[in-house]
Coordinates of C-alpha atoms in Angstrom, one line a residue:
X1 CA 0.0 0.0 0.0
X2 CA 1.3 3.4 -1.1
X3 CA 1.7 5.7 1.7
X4 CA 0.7 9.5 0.5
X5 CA 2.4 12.1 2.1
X6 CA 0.3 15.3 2.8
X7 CA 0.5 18.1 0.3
X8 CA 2.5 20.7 2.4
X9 CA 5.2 17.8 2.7
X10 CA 5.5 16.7 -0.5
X11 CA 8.9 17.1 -2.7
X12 CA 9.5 16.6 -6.7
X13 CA 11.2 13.1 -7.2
X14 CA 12.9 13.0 -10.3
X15 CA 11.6 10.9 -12.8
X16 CA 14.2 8.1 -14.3
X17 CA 15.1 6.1 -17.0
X18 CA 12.2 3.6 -17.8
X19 CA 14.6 1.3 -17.8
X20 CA 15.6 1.4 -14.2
X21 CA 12.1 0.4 -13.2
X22 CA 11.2 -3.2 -12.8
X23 CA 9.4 -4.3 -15.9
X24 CA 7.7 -7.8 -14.6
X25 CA 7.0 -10.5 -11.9
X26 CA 9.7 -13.7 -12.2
X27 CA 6.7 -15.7 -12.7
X28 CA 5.3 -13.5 -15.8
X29 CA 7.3 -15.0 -18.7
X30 CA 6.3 -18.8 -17.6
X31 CA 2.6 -17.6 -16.9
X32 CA 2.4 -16.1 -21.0
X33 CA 4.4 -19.5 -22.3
X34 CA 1.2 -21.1 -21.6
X35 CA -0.9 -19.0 -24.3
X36 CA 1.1 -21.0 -26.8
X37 CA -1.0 -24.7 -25.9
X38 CA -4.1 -22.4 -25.4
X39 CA -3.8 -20.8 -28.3
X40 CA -2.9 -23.7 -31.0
X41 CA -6.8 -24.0 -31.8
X42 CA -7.3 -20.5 -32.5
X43 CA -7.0 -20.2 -36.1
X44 CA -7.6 -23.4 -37.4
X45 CA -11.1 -24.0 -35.6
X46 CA -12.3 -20.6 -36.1
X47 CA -11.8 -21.0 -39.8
X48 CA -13.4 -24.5 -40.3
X49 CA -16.0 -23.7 -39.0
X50 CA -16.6 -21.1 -40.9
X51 CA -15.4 -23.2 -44.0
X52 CA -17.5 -25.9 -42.8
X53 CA -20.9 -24.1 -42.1
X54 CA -20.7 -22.0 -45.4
X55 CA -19.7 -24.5 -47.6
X56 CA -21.0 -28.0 -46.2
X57 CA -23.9 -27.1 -44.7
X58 CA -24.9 -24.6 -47.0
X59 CA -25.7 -21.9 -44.1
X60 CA -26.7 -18.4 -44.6
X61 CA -25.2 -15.1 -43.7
X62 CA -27.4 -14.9 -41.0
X63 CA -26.9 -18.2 -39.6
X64 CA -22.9 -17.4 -39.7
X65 CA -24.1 -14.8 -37.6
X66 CA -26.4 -16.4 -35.4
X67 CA -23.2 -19.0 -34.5
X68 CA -21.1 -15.5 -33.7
X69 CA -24.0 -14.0 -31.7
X70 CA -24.6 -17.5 -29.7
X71 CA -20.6 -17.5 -28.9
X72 CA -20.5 -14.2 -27.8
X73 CA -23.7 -13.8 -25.6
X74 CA -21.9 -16.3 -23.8
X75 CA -19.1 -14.4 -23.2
X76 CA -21.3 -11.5 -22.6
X77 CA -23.4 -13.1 -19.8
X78 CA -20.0 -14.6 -18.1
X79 CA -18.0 -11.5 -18.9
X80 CA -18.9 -8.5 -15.9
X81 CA -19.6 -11.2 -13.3
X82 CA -16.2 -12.9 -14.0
X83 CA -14.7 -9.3 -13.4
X84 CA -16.2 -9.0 -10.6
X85 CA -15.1 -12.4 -9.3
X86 CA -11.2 -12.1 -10.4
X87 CA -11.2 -8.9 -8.2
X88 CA -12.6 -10.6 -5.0
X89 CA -10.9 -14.6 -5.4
X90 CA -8.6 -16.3 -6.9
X91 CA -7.6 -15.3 -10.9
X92 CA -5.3 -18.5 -11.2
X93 CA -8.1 -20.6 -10.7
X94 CA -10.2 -18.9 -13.2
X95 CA -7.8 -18.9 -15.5
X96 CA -7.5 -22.8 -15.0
X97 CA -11.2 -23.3 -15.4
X98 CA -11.4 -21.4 -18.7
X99 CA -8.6 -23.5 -19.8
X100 CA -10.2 -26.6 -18.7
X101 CA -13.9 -25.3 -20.3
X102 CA -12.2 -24.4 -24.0
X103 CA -11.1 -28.2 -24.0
X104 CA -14.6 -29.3 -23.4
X105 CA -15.8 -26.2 -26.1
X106 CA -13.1 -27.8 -28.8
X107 CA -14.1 -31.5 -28.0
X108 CA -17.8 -30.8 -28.9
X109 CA -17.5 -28.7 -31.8
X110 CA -15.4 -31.6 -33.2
X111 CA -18.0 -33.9 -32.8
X112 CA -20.7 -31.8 -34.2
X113 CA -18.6 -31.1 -37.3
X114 CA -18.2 -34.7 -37.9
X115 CA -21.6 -35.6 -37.1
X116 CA -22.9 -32.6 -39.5
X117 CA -24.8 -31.0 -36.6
X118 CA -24.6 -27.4 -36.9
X119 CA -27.3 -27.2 -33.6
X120 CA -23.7 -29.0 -31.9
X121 CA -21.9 -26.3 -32.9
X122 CA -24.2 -23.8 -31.8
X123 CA -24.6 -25.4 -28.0
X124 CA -20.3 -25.9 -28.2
X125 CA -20.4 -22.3 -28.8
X126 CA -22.3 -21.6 -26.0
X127 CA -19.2 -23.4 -23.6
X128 CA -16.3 -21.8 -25.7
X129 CA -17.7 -18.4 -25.3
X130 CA -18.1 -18.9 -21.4
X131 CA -14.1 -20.4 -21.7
X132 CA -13.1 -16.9 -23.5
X133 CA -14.7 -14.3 -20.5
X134 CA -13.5 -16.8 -17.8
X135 CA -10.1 -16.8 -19.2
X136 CA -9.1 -13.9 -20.6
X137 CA -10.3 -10.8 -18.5
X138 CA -8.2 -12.4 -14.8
X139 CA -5.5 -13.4 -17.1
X140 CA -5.8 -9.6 -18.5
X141 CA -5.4 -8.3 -14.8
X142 CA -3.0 -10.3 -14.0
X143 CA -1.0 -8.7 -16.9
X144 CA -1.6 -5.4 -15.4
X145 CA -0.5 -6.8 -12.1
X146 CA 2.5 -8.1 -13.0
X147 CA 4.1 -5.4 -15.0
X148 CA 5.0 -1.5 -14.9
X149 CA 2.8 0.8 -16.3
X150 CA 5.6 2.3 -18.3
X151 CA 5.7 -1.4 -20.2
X152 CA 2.1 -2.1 -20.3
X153 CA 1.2 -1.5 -23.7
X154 CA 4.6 -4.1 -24.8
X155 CA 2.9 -6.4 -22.1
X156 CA 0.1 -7.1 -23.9
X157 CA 1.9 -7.2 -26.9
X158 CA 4.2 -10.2 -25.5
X159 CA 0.8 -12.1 -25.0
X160 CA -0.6 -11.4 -28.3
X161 CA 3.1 -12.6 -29.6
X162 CA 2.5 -15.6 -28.1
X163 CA -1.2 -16.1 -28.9
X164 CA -0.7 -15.7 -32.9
X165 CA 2.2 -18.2 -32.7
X166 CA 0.6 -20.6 -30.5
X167 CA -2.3 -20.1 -33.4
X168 CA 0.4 -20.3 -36.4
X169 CA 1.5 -24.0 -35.1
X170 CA -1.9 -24.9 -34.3
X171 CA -2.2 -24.5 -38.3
X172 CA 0.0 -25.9 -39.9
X173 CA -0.6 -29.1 -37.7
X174 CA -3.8 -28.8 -38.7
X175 CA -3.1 -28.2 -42.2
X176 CA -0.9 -31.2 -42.4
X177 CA -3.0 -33.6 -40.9
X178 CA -6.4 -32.2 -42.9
X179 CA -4.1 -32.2 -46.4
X180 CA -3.2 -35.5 -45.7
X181 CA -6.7 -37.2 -45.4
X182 CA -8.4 -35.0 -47.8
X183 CA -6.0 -34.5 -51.2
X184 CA -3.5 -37.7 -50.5
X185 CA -5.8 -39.5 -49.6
X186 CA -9.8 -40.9 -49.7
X187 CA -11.6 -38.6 -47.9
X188 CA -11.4 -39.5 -43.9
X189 CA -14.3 -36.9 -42.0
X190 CA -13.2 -38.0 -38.6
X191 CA -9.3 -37.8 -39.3
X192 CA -9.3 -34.5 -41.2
X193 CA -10.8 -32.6 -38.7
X194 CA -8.8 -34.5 -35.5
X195 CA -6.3 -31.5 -34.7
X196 CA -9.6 -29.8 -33.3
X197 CA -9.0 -32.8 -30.1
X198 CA -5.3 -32.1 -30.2
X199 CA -6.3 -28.5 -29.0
X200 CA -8.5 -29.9 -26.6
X201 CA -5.4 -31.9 -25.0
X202 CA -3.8 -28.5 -24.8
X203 CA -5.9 -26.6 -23.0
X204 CA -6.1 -29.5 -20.6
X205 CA -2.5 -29.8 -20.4
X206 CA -2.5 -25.8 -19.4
X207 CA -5.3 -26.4 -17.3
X208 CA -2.9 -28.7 -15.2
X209 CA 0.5 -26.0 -15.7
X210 CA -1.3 -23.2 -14.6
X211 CA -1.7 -24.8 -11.3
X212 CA 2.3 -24.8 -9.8
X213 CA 3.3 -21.2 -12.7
X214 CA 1.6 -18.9 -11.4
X215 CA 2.3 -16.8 -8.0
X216 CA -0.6 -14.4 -7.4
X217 CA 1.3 -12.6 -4.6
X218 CA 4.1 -11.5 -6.8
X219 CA 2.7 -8.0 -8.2
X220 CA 4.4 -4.9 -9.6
X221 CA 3.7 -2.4 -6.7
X222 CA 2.5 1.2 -6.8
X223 CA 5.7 1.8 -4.2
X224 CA 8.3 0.6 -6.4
X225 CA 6.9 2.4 -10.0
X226 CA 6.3 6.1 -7.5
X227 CA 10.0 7.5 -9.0
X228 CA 8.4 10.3 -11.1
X229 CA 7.6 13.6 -10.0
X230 CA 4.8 13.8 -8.0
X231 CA 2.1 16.5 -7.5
X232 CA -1.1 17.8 -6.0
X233 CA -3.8 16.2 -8.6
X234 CA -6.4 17.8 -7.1
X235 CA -6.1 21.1 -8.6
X236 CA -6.0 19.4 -12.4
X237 CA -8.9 16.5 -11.8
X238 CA -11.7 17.0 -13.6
X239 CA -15.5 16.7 -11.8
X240 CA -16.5 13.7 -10.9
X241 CA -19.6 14.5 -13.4
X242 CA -17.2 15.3 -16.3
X243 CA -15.1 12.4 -15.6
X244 CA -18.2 10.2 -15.7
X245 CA -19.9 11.1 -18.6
X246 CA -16.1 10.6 -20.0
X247 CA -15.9 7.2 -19.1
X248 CA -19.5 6.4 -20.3
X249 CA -18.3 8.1 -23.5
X250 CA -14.9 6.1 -23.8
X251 CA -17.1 2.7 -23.1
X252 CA -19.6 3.5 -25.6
X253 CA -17.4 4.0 -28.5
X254 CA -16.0 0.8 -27.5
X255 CA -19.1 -0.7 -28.0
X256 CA -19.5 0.7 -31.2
X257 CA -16.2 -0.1 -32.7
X258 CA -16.8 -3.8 -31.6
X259 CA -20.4 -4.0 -33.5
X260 CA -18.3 -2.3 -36.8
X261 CA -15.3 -4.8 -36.8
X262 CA -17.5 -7.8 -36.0
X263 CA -20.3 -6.4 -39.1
X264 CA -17.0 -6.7 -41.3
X265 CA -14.7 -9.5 -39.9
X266 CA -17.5 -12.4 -39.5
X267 CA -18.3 -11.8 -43.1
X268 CA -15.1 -11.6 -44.8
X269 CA -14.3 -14.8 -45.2
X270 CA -17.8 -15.6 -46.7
X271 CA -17.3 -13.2 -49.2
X272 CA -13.5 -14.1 -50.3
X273 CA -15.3 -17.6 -50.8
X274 CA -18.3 -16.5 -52.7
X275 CA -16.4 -13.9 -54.9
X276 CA -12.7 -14.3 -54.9
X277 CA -11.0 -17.8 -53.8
X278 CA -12.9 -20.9 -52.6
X279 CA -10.2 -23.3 -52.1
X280 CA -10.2 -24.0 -48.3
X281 CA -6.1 -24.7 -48.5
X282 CA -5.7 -21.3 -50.3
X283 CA -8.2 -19.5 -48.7
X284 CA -7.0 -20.2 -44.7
X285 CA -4.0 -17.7 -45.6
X286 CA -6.2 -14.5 -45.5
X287 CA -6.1 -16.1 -41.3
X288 CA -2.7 -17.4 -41.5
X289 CA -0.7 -14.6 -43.3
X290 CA -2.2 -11.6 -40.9
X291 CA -1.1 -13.7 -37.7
X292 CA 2.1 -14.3 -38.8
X293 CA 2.7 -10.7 -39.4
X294 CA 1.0 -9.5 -36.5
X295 CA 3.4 -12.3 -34.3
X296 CA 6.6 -10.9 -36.2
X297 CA 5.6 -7.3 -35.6
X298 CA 3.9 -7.7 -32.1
X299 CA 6.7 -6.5 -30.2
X300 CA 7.6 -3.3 -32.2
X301 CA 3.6 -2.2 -32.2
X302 CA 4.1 -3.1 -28.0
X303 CA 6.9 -0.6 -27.9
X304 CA 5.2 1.9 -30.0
X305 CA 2.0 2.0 -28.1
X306 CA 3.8 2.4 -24.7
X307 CA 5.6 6.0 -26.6
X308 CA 2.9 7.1 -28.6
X309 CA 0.8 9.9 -27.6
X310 CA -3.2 8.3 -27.3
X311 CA -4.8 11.0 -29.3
X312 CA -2.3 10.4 -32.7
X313 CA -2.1 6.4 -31.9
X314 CA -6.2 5.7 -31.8
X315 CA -6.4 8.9 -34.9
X316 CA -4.2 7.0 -36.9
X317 CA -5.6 3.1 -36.1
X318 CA -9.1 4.5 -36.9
X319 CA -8.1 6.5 -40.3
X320 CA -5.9 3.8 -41.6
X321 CA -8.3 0.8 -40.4
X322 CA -11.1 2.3 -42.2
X323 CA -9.2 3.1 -45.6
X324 CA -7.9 -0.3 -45.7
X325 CA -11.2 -2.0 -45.2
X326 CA -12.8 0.1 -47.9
X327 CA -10.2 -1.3 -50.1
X328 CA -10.5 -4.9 -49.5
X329 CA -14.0 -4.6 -51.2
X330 CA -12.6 -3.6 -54.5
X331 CA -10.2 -6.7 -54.4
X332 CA -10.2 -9.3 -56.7
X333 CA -6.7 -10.9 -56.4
X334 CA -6.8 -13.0 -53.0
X335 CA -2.9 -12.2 -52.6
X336 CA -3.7 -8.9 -52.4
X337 CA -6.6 -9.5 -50.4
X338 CA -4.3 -11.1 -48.3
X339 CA -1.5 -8.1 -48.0
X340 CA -4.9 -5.8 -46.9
X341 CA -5.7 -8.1 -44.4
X342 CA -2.1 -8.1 -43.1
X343 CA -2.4 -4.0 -42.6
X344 CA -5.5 -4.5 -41.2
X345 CA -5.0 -6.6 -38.6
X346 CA -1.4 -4.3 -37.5
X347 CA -3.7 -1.6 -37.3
X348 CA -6.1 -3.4 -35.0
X349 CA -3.4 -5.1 -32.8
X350 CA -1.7 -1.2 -32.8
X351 CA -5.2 0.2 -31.6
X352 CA -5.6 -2.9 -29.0
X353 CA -2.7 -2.4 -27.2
X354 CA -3.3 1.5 -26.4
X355 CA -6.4 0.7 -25.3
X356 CA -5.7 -2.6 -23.2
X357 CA -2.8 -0.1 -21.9
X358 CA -5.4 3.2 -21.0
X359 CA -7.9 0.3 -19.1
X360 CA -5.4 -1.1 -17.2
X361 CA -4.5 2.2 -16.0
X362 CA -8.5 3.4 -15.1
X363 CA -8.6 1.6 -11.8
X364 CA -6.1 -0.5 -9.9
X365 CA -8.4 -2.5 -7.4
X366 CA -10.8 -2.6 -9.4
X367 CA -8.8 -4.0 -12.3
X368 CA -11.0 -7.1 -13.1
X369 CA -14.4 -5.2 -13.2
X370 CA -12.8 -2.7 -16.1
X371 CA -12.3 -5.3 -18.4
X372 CA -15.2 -7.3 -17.1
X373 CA -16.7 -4.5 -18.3
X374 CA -14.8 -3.9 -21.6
X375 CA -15.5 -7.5 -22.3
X376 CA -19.2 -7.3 -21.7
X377 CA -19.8 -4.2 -23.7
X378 CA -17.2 -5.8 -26.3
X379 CA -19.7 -8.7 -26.5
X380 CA -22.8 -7.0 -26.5
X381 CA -21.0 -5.1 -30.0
X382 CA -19.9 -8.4 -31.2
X383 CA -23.9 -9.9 -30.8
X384 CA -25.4 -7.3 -32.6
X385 CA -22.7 -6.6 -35.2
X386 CA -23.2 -10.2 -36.2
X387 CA -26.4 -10.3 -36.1
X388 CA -26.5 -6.9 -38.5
X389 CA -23.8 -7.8 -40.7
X390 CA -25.1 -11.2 -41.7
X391 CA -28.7 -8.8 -42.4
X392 CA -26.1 -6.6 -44.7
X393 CA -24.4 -9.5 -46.2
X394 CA -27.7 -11.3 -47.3
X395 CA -30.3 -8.7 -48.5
X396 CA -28.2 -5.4 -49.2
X397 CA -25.4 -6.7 -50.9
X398 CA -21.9 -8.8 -49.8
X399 CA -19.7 -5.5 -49.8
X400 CA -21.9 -3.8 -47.3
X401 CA -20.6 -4.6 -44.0
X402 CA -17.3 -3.5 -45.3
X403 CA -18.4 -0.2 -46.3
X404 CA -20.5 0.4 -43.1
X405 CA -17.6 -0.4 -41.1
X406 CA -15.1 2.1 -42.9
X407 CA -17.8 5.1 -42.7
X408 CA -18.8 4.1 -38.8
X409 CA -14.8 4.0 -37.7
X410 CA -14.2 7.0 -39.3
X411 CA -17.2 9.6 -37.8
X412 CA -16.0 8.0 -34.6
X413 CA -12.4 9.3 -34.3
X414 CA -13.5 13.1 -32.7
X415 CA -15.4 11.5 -30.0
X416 CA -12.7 8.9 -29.1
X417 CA -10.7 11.6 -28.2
X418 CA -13.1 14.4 -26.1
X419 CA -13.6 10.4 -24.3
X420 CA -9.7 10.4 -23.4
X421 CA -9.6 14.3 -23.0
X422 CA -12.5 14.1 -20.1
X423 CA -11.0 10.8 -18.2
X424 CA -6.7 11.0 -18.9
X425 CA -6.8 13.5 -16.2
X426 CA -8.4 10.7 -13.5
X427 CA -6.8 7.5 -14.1
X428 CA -5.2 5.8 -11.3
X429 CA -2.3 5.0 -12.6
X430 CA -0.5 8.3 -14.9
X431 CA 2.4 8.3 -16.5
X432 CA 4.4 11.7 -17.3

């Protein structure tokens, strides 16, 4: 606990190198090495069963996003009460139990692909989208936890490094064993799609690690960051009234970017099928190529987030985003498709980890209900983004989530930052 000295005593510290400051926990690098077994399913599932739906069972854009909506809800209704719970109990055993619940999610998808049931998948969904909230907003706080504030931002970026290439093996495993029993040889339903139960071992396997890695009591402290300057804050806080309607600001262009990107991202690989490439083999690389990338370049866009002023970083990830996704809808080479889809998704990392970075820094005991409640209002975008893009995609016309998505992203960008303006002045944690 930070002892605060009163204001007639306090005196300027000097602020050092951010390299002199402790950067993580002992425990943090072994706690993220685990994201790789987690993660190996990622890519691979997510496209098959896209693949899978569209072209095997013949469902419709709103069904594609009935399956999305139907994940997410999931995730929504687990999502605020899990941040509440990873701020009063025990995160490591959260974290095991989404772990354990994404194995159960993988092993019934696989047997409702092979058994043609797209009603499994929907009811898998269900348990994978409870695995995703249950998992990902302790392990989030415990990110925060475990590293300075000055290194947040390249935190995050460590864990997405090790997400994509967790996701890029999970792949080409699956690739090879789905190549093998569908082009080399006679078709084999239950042997092409097996890597789905060799991500299920995984997440059992980190189920089990998580256990004896992590250390909950070893935390980055507020004591051992205090080396800047410090000053009376209460002459430059905003209201409380301000700084609340800020914060419901912030959160609610949240919520619209995450109904935008879903009305856009769901459908994309629908339409590269229907208009541009429908070899699955070929067509996994619009997934493959942009996590590969993203994984190479994770660290760098880490780095930059932690130096970049917030106002030019989100400006710049919401311009750029938008022009490249108005592009990708006048595509008709799927290598270039794919090259888009590679500076897409480096904008969207870029723009992830400034705000993963800001959120962290909002509240620090109350660390687990901020990104319960990013993750709920996330959801809540991603339901009704699916759920409006798959309306687009089926009686407008295939290009129209894409352009609603470009338009929406960019009219948002002015109130993004008044958002940041009216709340940057009350975070908990600041940085100079």
């Amino acid at each position: 606990m930070v002892n605060i000295l009163p204001i007639w005593k306090m005196k300027s510290l000097t602020i050092v190198d951010k390299k002199e400051i402790q950067q993580e926990t002992p425990d943090f690098k072994r706690m993220l090495n685990q994201i790789l077994v987690v993660s190996l399913g990622f890519l691979f599932t997510d496209y098959f069963i896209i693949y899978f739906s569209n072209q095997v069972l013949n469902a419709t854009g709103l069904q594609l996003g009935l399956y999305y909506s139907i994940y997410t809800a999931a995730s929504f209704l687990t999502s605020f009460l899990i941040g509440y719970l990873s701020d009063k109990y025990s995160k490591k055993n959260l974290i095991r139990i989404g772990s354990f619940l994404r194995g159960i999610a993988y092993i019934g998808i696989y047997l409702s692909i092979i058994s043609f049931s797209i009603m499994g998948i929907y009811l898998s969904s269900i348990v994978l989208g409870a695995a995703v909230g249950i998992f990902w907003i302790p392990f989030d706080s415990l990110i925060a936890e475990k590293t300075s504030k000055y290194h947040r931002s390249s935190a995050y970026a460590k864990k997405t490094f090790r997400t994509d290439l967790g996701s890029i093996i999970g792949v080409f495993i699956g690739l090879f064993i789905y190549i093998i029993f569908t082009e080399f040889q006679d078709y084999n339903h239950l042997l092409a799609y097996s890597p789905i139960i060799i991500y299920a071992l995984g997440n059992f396997i980190a189920f089990l690690r998580f256990a004896t890695i992590i250390d909950e009591s070893l935390t980055i402290s507020e004591k051992e960051e205090r080396k800047e300057k410090i000053s009376n804050k209460r002459t430059n806080q905003l209201k409380p009234t301000k700084y609340k309607f800020g914060l419901m600001l912030f959160f609610s262009v949240l919520f619209i970017i995450a109904l935008i990107r879903a009305t856009a991202s769901i459908f994309m690989m629908p339409y590269i099928l229907n208009n541009i490439e429908n070899s699955a083999v070929l067509s996994i690389w619009v997934y493959l190529s942009p996590a590969i990338f993203c994984m190479i370049f994770a660290p760098k866009l880490g780095h930059l987030g932690d130096s970049v002023n917030n106002y030019l970083g989100i400006s710049l990830a919401c311009i750029f985003g938008g022009v490249v996704t108005f592009m990708m809808i006048f595509c008709r080479s799927i290598w270039i498709f794919i090259l888009l889809g590679v500076f897409d998704s480096l904008i969207i990392y870029f723009y992830y980890f400034i705000i993963r970075n800001y959120l962290s820094r909002i509240s620090i005991t109350h660390r687990g209900k901020v990104f319960g409640l990013y993750s709920t209002i996330n959801n809540i975008g991603y339901i009704i983004g699916a759920i409006f893009g798959g309306l687009l995609f089926d009686f407008i016309a295939e290009t129209a989530p894409f352009i609603v998505s470009a338009f929406v992203e960019w009219s948002l960008i002015p109130i993004f930052l008044i958002a940041i303006k009216l709340t940057k002045s009350n975070v908990k944690e600041t940085i100079n």
